[in-house]
Coordinates of C-alpha atoms in Angstrom, one line a residue:
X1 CA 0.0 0.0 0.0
X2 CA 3.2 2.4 -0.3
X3 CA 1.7 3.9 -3.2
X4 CA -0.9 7.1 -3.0
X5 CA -3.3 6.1 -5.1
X6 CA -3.6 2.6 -2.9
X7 CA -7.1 3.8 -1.5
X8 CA -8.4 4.4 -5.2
X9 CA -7.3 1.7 -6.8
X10 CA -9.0 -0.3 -3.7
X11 CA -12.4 1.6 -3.6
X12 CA -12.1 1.3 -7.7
X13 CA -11.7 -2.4 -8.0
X14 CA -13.9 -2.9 -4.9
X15 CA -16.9 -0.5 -6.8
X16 CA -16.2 -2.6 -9.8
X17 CA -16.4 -6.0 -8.1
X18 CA -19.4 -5.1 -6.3
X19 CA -21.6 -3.8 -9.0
X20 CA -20.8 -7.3 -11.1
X21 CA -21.8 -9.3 -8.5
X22 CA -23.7 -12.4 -9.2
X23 CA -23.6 -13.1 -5.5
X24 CA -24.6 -10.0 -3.3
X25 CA -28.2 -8.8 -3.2
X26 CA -29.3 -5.3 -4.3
X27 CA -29.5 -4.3 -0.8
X28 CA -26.7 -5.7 0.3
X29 CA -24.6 -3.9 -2.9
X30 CA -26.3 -0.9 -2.4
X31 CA -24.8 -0.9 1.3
X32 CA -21.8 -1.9 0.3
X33 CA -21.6 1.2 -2.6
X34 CA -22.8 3.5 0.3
X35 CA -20.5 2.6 3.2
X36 CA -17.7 1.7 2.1
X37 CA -14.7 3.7 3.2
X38 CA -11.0 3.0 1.8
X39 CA -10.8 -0.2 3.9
X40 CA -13.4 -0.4 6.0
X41 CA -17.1 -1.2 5.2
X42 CA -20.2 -0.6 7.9
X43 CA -23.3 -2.7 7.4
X44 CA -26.3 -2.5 9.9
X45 CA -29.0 -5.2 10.4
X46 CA -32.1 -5.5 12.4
X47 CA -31.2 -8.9 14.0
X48 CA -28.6 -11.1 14.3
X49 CA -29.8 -13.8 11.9
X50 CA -29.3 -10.7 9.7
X51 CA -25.9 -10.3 10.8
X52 CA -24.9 -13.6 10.1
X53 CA -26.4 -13.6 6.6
X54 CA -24.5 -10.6 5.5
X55 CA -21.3 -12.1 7.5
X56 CA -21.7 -15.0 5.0
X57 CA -22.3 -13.3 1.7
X58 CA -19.5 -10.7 2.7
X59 CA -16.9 -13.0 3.3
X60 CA -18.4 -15.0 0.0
X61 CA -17.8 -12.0 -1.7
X62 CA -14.4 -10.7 -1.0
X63 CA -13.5 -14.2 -1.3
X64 CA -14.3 -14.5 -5.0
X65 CA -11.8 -11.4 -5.3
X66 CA -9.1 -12.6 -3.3
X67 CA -9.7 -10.9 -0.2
X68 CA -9.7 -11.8 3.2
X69 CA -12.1 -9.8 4.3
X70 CA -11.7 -9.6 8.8
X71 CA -12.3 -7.5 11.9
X72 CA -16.0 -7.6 12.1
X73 CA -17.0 -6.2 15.0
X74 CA -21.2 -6.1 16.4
X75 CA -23.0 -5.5 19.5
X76 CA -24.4 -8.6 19.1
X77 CA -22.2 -11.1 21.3
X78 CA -24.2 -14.2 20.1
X79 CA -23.1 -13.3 16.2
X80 CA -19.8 -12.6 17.4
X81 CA -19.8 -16.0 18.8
X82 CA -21.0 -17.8 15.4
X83 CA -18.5 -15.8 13.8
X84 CA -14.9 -17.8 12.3
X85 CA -12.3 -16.8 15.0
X86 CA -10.2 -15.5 12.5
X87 CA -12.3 -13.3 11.2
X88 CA -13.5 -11.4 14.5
X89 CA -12.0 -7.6 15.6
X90 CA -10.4 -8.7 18.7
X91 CA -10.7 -5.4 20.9
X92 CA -13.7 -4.5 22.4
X93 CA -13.1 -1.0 21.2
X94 CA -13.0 -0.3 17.8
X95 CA -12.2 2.7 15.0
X96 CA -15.1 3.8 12.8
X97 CA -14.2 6.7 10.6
X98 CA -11.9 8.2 13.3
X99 CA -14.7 7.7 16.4
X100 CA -14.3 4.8 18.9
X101 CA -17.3 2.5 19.3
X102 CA -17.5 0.1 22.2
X103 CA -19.0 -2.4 20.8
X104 CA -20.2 -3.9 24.5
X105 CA -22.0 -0.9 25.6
X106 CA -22.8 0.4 21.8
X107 CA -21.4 3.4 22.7
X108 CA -19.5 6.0 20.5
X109 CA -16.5 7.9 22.2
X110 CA -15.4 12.0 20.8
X111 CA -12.5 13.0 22.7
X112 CA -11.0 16.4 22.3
X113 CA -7.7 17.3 21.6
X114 CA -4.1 17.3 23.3
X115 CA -1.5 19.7 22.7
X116 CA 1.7 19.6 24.2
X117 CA 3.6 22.9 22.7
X118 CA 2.4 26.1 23.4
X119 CA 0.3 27.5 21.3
X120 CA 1.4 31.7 20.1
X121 CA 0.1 32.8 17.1
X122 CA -3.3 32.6 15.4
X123 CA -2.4 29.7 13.3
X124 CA -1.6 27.5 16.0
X125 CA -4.4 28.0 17.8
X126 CA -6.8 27.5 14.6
X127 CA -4.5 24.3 14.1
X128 CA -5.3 23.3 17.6
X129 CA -8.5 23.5 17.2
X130 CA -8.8 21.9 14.0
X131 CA -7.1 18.2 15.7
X132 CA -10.8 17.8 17.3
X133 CA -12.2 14.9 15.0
X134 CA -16.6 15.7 15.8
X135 CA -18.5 15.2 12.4
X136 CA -21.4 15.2 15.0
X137 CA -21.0 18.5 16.7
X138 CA -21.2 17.3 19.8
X139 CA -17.9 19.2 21.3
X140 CA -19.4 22.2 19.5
X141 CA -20.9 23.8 23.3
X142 CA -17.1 22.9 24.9
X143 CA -15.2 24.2 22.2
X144 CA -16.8 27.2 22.0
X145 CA -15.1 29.3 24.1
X146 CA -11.4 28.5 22.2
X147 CA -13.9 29.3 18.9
X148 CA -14.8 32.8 20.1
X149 CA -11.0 33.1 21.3
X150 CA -9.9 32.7 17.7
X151 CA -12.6 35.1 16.3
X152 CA -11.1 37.6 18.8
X153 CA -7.8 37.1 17.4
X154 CA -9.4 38.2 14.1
X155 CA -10.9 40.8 14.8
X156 CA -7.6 42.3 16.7
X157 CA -6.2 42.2 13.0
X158 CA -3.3 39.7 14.6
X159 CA -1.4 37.8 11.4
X160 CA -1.2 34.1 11.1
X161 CA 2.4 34.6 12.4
X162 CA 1.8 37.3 14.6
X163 CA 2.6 36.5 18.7
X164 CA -0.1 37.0 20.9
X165 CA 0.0 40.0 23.2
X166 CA 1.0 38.4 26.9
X167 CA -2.4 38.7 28.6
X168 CA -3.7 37.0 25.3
X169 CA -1.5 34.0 25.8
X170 CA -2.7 33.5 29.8
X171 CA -6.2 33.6 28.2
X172 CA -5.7 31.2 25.7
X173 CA -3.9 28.9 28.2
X174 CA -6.9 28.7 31.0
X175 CA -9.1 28.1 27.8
X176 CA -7.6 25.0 26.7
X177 CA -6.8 23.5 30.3
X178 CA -10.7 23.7 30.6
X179 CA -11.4 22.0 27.5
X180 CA -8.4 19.6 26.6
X181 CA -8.5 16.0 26.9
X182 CA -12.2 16.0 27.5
X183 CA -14.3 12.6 26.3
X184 CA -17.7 12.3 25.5
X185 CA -19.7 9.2 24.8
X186 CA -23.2 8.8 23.5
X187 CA -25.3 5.6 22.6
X188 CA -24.3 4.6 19.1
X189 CA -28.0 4.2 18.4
X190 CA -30.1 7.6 19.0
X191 CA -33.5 6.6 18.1
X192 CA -36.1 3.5 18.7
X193 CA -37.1 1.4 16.4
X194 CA -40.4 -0.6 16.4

């Protein structure tokens, strides 16, 4: 995989494979088109007799193109447990599209992030900022203070490369002592479905 275009010509030949196949059904290659990302694919099912049939046409599948297809992880222990050993994740805690997701308590972790230099100019702190991974928004109310620091900045006319003024920089540090290193974790699954 040394090579940059690795992840396209995976996704490419994957894309290719899947809509030729004589094996996958249309829901099952429509999920496959839709969540599929580099090299990692996310299925959902409603049981785990579902689980287990798309375990078996997935593996089927990759299969048929030479790939060993591995690492499936569920809440579901008893699919788990039907599951070839080989092919099972084998930590609890597992990384979908840069969240962790315990997949005991079905529970998905953001953490914010950790900086260790410190931080002078306006471009390192919209740098620090931008290491918080949150495609759900859910460290938007913590982060905001930091957010409203940075707008500050701007509107003081301070450069990219400009040092902060000294009582700036005492600011900035209580800020991110209040609001580094914090975790939050939220049920994977938000609504109920009957």
């Amino acid at each position: 995989f040394g090579l940059n275009c690795a992840p396209f010509l995976l996704a490419a030949t994957i894309i290719h494979h899947v809509k030729r196949s004589k094996i996958l059904t249309e829901d099952l290659r429509n999920e496959l088109l839709n969540n599929t990302y580099v090299d990692n694919i996310m299925c959902t099912a409603d049981s785990e007799e579902e689980i287990l049939e798309k375990y078996k046409k997935l593996k089927e599948f990759f299969n048929s193109m030479r790939m060993n297809l591995r690492s499936f992880s569920s809440n579901a222990s008893s699919a788990m447990q039907a599951m070839a050993e080989a092919d099972k994740e084998s930590e609890q805690v597992v990384k979908i599209l840069g969240l962790q997701w315990n997949t005991r308590t079905d529970t998905m972790r953001i953490k914010s992030c950790t900086i260790s230099d410190m931080v002078s100019t306006k471009a390192e702190v919209s740098a620090a900022l931008g290491m918080s991974f949150d495609p759900m928004g859910l460290l938007v109310p913590i982060l905001l203070p930091a957010k409203t620091f940075l707008q500050e900045m701007w509107e003081k006319g301070l450069d990219w490369n400009d040092e902060m003024p000294s009582e700036m920089k005492e600011r900035w540090n209580r800020i991110w002592q209040q609001i580094q290193d914090i975790s939050i974790e939220v049920p994977r699954h938000a609504a109920k479905v009957n």
